[in-house]
Short mmCIF file of C-alpha atoms in Angstrom, two decimals:
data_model
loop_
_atom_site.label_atom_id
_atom_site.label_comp_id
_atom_site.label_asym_id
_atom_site.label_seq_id
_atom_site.Cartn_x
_atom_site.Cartn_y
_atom_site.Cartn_z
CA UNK A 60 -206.64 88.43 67.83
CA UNK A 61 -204.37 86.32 65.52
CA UNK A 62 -201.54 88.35 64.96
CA UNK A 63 -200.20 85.40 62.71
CA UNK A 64 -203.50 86.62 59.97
CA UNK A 65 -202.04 89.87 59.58
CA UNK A 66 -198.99 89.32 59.23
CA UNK A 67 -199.94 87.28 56.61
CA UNK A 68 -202.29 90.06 54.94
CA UNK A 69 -199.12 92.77 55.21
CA UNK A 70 -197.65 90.98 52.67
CA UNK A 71 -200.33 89.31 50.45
CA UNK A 72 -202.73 92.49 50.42
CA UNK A 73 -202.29 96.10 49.62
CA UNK A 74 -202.52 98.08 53.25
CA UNK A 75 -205.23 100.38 53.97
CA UNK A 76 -203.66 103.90 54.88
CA UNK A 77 -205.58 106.14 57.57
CA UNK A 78 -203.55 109.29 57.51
CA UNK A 79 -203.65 111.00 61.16
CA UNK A 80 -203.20 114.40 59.97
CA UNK A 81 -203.67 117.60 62.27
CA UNK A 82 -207.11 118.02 60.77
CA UNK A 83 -208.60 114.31 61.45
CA UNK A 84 -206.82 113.98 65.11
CA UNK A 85 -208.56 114.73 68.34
CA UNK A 86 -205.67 115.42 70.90
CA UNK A 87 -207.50 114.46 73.97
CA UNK A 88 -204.53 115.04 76.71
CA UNK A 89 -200.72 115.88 76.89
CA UNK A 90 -198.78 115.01 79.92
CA UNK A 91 -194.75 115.98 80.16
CA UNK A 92 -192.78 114.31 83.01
CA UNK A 93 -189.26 116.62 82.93
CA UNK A 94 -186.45 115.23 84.31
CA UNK A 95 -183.14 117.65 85.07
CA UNK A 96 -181.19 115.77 82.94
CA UNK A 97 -182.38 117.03 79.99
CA UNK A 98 -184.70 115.15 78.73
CA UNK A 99 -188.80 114.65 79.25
CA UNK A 100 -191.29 111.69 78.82
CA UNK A 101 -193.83 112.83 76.61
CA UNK A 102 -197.37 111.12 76.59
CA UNK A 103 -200.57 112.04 74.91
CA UNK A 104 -204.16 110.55 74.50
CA UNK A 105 -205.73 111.18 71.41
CA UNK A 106 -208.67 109.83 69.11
CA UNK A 107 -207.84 108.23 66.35
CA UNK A 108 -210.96 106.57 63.55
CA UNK A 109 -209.75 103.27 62.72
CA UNK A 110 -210.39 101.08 59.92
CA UNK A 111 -210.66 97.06 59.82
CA UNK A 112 -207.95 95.82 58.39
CA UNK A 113 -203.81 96.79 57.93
CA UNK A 114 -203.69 100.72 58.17
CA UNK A 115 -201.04 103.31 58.51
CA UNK A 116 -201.13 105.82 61.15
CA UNK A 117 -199.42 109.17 60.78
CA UNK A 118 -198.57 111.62 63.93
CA UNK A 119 -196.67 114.65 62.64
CA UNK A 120 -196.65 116.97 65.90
CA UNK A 121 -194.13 115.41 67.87
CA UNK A 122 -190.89 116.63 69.14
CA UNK A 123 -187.76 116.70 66.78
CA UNK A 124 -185.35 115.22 69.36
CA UNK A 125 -187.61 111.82 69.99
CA UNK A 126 -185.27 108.86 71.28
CA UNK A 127 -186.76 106.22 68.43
CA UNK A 128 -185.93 103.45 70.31
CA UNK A 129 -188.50 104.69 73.23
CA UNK A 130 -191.70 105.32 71.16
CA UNK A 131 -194.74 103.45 72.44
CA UNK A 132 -197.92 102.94 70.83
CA UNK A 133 -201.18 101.71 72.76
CA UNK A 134 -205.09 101.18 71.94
CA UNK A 135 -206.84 102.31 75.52
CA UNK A 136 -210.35 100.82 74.83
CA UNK A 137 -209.42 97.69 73.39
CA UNK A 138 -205.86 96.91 73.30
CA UNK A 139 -206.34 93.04 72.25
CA UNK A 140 -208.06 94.10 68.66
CA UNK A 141 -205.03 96.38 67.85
CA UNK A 142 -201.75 95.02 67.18
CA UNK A 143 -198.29 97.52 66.04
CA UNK A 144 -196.07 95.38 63.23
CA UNK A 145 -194.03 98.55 62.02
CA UNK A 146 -193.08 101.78 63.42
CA UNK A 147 -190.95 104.56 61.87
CA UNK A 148 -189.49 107.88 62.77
CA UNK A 149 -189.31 109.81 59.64
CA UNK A 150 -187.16 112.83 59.76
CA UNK A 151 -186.02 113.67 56.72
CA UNK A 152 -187.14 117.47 56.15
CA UNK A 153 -187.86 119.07 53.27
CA UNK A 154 -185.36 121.54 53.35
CA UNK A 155 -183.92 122.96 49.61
CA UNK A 156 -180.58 121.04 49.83
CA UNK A 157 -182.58 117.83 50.47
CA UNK A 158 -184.97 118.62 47.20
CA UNK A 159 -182.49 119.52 45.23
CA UNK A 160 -180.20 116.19 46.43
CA UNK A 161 -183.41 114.04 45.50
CA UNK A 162 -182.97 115.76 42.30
CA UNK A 163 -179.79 114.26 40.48
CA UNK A 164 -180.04 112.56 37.89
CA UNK A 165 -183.78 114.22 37.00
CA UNK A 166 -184.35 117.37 34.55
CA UNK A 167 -184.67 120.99 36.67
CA UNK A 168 -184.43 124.47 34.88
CA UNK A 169 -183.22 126.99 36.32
CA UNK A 170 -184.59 130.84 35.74
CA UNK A 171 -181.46 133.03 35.94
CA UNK A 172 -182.08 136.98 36.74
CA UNK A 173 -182.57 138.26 33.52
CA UNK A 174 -184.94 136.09 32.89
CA UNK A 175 -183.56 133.50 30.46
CA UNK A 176 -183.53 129.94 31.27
CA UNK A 177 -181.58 127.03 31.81
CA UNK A 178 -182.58 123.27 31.25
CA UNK A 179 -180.74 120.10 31.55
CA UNK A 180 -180.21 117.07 34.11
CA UNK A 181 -179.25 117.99 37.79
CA UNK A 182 -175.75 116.31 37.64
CA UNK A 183 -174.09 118.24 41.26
CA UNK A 184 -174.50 121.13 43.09
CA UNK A 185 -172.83 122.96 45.57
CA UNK A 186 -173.21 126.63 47.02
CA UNK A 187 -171.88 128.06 44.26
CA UNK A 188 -173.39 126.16 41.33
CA UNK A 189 -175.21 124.22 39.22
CA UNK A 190 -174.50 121.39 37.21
CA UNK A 191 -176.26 120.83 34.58
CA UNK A 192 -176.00 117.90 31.54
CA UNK A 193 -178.01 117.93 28.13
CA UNK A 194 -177.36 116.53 24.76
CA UNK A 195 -174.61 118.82 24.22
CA UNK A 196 -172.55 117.97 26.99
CA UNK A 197 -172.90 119.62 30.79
CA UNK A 198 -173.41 123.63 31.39
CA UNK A 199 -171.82 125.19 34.91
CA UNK A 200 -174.14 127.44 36.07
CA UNK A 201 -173.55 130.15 38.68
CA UNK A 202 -176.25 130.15 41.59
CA UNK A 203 -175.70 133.67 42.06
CA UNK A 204 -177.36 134.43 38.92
CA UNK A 205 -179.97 131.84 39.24
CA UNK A 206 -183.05 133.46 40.51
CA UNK A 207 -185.53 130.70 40.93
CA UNK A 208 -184.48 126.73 40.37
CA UNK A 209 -188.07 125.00 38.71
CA UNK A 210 -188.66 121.19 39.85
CA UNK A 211 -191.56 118.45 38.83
CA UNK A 212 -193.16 116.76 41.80
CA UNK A 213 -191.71 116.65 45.16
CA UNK A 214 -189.92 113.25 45.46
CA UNK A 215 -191.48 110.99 48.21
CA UNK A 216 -189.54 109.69 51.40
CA UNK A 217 -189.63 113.29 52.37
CA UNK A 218 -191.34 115.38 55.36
CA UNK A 219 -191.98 119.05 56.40
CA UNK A 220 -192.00 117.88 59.98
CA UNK A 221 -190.87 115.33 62.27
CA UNK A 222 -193.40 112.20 61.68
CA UNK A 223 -194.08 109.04 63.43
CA UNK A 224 -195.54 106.65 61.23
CA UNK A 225 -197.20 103.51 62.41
CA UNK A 226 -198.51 100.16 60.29
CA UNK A 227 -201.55 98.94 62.34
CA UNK A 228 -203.83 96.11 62.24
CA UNK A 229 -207.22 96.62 63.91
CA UNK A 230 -210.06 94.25 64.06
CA UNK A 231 -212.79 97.07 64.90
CA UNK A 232 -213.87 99.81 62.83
CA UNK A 233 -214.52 102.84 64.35
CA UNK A 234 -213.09 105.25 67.12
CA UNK A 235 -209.96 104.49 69.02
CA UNK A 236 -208.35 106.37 72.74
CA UNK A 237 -204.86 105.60 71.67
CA UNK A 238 -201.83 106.59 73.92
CA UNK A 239 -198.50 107.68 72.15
CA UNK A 240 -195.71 107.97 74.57
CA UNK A 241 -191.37 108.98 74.04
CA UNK A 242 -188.86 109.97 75.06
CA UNK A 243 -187.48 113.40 73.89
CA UNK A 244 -184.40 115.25 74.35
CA UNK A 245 -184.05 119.08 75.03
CA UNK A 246 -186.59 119.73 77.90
CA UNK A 247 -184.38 121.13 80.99
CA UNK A 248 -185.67 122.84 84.46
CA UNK A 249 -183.83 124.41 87.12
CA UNK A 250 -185.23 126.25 90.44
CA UNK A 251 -183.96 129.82 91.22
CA UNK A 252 -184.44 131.73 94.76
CA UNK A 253 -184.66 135.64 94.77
CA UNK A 254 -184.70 137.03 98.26
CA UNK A 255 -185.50 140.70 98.60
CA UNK A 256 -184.83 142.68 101.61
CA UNK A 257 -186.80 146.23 102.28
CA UNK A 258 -185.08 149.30 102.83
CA UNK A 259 -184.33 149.34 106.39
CA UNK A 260 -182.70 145.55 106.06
CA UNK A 261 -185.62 144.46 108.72
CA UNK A 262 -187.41 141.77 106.47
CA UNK A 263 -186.41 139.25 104.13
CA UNK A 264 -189.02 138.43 101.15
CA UNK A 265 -188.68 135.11 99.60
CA UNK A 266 -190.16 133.92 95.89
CA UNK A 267 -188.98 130.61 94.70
CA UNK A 268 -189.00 129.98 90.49
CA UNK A 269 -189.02 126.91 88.52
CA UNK A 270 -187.07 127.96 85.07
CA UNK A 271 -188.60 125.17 82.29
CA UNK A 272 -186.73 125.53 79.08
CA UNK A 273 -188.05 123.39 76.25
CA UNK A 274 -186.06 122.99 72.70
CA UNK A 275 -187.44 119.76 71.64
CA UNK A 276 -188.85 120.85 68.49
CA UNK A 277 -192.56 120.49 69.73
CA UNK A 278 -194.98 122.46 72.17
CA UNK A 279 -197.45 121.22 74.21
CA UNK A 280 -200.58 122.92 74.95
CA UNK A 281 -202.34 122.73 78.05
CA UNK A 282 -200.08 119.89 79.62
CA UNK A 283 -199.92 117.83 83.01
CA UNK A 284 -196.12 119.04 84.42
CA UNK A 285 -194.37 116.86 86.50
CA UNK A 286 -191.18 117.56 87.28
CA UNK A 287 -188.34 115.02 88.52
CA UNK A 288 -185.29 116.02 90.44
CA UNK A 289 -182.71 113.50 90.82
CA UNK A 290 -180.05 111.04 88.38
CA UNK A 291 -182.22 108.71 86.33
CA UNK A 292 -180.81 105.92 84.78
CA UNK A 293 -183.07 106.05 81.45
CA UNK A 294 -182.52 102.00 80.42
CA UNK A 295 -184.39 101.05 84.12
CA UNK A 296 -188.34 100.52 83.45
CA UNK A 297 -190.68 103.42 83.41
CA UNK A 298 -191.78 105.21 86.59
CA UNK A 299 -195.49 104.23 87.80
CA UNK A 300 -197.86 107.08 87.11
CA UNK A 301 -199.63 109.07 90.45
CA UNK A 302 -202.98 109.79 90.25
CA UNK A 303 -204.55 113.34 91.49
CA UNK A 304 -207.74 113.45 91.94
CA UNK A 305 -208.92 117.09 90.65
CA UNK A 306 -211.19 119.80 92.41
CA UNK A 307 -212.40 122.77 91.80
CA UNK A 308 -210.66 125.70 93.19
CA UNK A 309 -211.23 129.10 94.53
CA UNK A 310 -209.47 132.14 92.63
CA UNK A 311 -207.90 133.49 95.55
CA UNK A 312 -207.10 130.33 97.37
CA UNK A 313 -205.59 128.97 93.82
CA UNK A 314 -203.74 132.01 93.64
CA UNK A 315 -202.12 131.67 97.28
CA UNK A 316 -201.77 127.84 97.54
CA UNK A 317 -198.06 126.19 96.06
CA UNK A 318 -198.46 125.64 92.26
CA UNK A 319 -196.44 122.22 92.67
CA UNK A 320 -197.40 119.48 94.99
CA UNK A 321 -193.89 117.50 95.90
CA UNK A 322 -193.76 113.65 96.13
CA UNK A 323 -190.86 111.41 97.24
CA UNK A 324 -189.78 108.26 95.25
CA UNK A 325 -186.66 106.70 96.39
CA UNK A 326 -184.35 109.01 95.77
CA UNK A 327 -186.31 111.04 93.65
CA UNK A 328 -188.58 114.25 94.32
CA UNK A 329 -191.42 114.49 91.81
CA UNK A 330 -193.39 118.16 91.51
CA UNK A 331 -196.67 118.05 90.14
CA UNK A 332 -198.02 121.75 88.72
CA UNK A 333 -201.77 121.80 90.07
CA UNK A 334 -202.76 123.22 86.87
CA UNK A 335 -202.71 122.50 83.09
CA UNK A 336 -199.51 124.85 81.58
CA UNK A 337 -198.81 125.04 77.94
CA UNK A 338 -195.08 124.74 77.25
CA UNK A 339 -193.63 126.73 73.63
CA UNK A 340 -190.89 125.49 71.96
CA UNK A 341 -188.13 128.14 71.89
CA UNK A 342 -189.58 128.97 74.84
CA UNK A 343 -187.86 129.47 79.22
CA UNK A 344 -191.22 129.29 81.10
CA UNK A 345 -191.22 130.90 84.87
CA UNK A 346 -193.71 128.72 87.16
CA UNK A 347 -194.00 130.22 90.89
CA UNK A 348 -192.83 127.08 93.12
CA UNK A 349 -194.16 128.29 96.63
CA UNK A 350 -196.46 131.91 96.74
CA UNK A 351 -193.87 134.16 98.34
CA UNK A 352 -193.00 134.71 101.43
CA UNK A 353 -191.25 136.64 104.40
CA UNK A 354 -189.27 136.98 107.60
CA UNK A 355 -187.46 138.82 109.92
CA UNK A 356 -184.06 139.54 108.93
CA UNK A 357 -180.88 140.99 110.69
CA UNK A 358 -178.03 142.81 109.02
CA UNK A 359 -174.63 141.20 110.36
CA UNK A 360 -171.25 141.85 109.44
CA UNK A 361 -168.49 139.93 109.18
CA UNK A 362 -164.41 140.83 108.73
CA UNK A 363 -162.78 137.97 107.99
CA UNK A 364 -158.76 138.78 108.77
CA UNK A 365 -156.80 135.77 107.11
CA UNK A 366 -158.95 136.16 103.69
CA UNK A 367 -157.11 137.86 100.88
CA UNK A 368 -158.56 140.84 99.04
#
């Protein structure tokens, strides 16, 4: 592919926008490698319809806390015919503050409580009140009266969610496996271990508990879990990917096998959940890290004369 050509055609030709929206997407896979650092590597496959030509891709279910400077973008059936010249993070939300900042300088009217109306060019605004200018000078107005604030047309530039924006160039038409990976911030785990013993103090009963709490801003449904134990240096390269072949499983024996298969890597443990899991945002997810367990125990005390009370 000559990526010389489109360069070229990005600036002599208008760019043909292909809006990924939730509604034209097909999110094929989700996999979320968690490191306990706080932080996860996010990738996903999904389906994307291409055009010929200079397009613009939009993905606007991604997590809030992305690292921009890790976002990768990759055509999986025919990576020479696609080439990336732009990619943006756009997270500039759509919150009323933000409007109403996009609005200075532009006519609003404010309807106060009783009804009666206010016109005139936004010229500040705090949480108090409005400033308003018209031909007979500027009117104060106090937001505690103002029931509603009316606006034109939404200015552009802004988003309702975080949105990762691509400018592509594609020399196929047609259906694309495209993999979108990043880094985000906000994805934690822990493990806990609650021992039980029974009534007479005889036996010991073991469960072990991996704690997953994700506020990235995103959730992922149905996902491939891997989690990473150990300090990560996040500017070395990526770590290779490990292959599991899948099977089909008996309820019971699913039921009593581990959920997480451990791996070492250097200095690294990596725990691989068996199953698909779907993880909310907002959301501490439990995940069973060994089916429980138990053993003899004996009660023993101990006095301990030189500690103080």
């Amino acid at each position: 592919m000559n990526i010389m050509r489109w360069m070229v055609a990005v600036a002599a030709t208008a760019a043909l926008t292909v809006p990924a929206s939730a509604k034209d997407k097909d999110l094929e896979s989700v996999s979320v490698t968690v490191y306990n650092q706080n932080f996860a590597l996010v990738k996903d496959v999904r389906v994307l319809d291409f055009k010929k030509g200079v397009q613009e891709v939009r993905i606007d279910d991604v997590a809030a806390s992305i690292d921009a400077t890790s976002v990768h973008f990759a055509a999986l059936d025919h990576p020479g015919d696609v080439a990336v010249l732009e990619q943006n993070y756009q997270y500039d939300l759509a919150d009323a503050e933000r409007i109403l900042n996009r609005y200075l300088n532009l006519p609003v009217t404010a309807v106060l409580k009783d009804g009666s109306l206010r016109e005139g060019t936004l010229l500040s605004y705090d949480g108090g009140s409005l400033v308003l200018g018209g031909e007979k000078g500027a009117t104060i107005v106090n937001r505690a009266e103002v029931r509603d604030i009316q606006l034109g047309e939404i200015p552009g530039g802004l988003v309702v969610k975080p949105t990762l924006v691509w400018t592509l160039a594609s020399d196929r038409k047609g259906k694309e496996r495209s993999e979108i990976s990043y880094l985000a911030d906000g994805i934690n785990w822990h493990a806990e271990y609650v021992a039980v013993v029974n009534q007479d103090d005889t036996r010991l009963g073991l469960d072990g508990w991996v704690s997953l709490d994700n506020r990235s801003g995103a959730s992922y449904e149905d996902a491939r879990l891997k989690l990473v134990a150990g300090d990560v240096n996040r500017v070395q390269p990526p770590m290779p990917k490990y292959a599991r072949a899948g099977r089909a499983v008996d309820v019971m024996e699913m039921a009593a096998a581990p959920q997480f298969e451990e791996r070492a890597f250097f200095e690294y443990h990596i725990y691989t959940l068996e199953r698909p899991a779907t993880i909310a945002d907002r959301e501490t997810k439990q995940l069973s890290l060994f089916p429980s367990s138990s053993a003899a125990a004996t009660k023993v005390l101990t006095y301990d004369g030189q500690r103080e009370p």
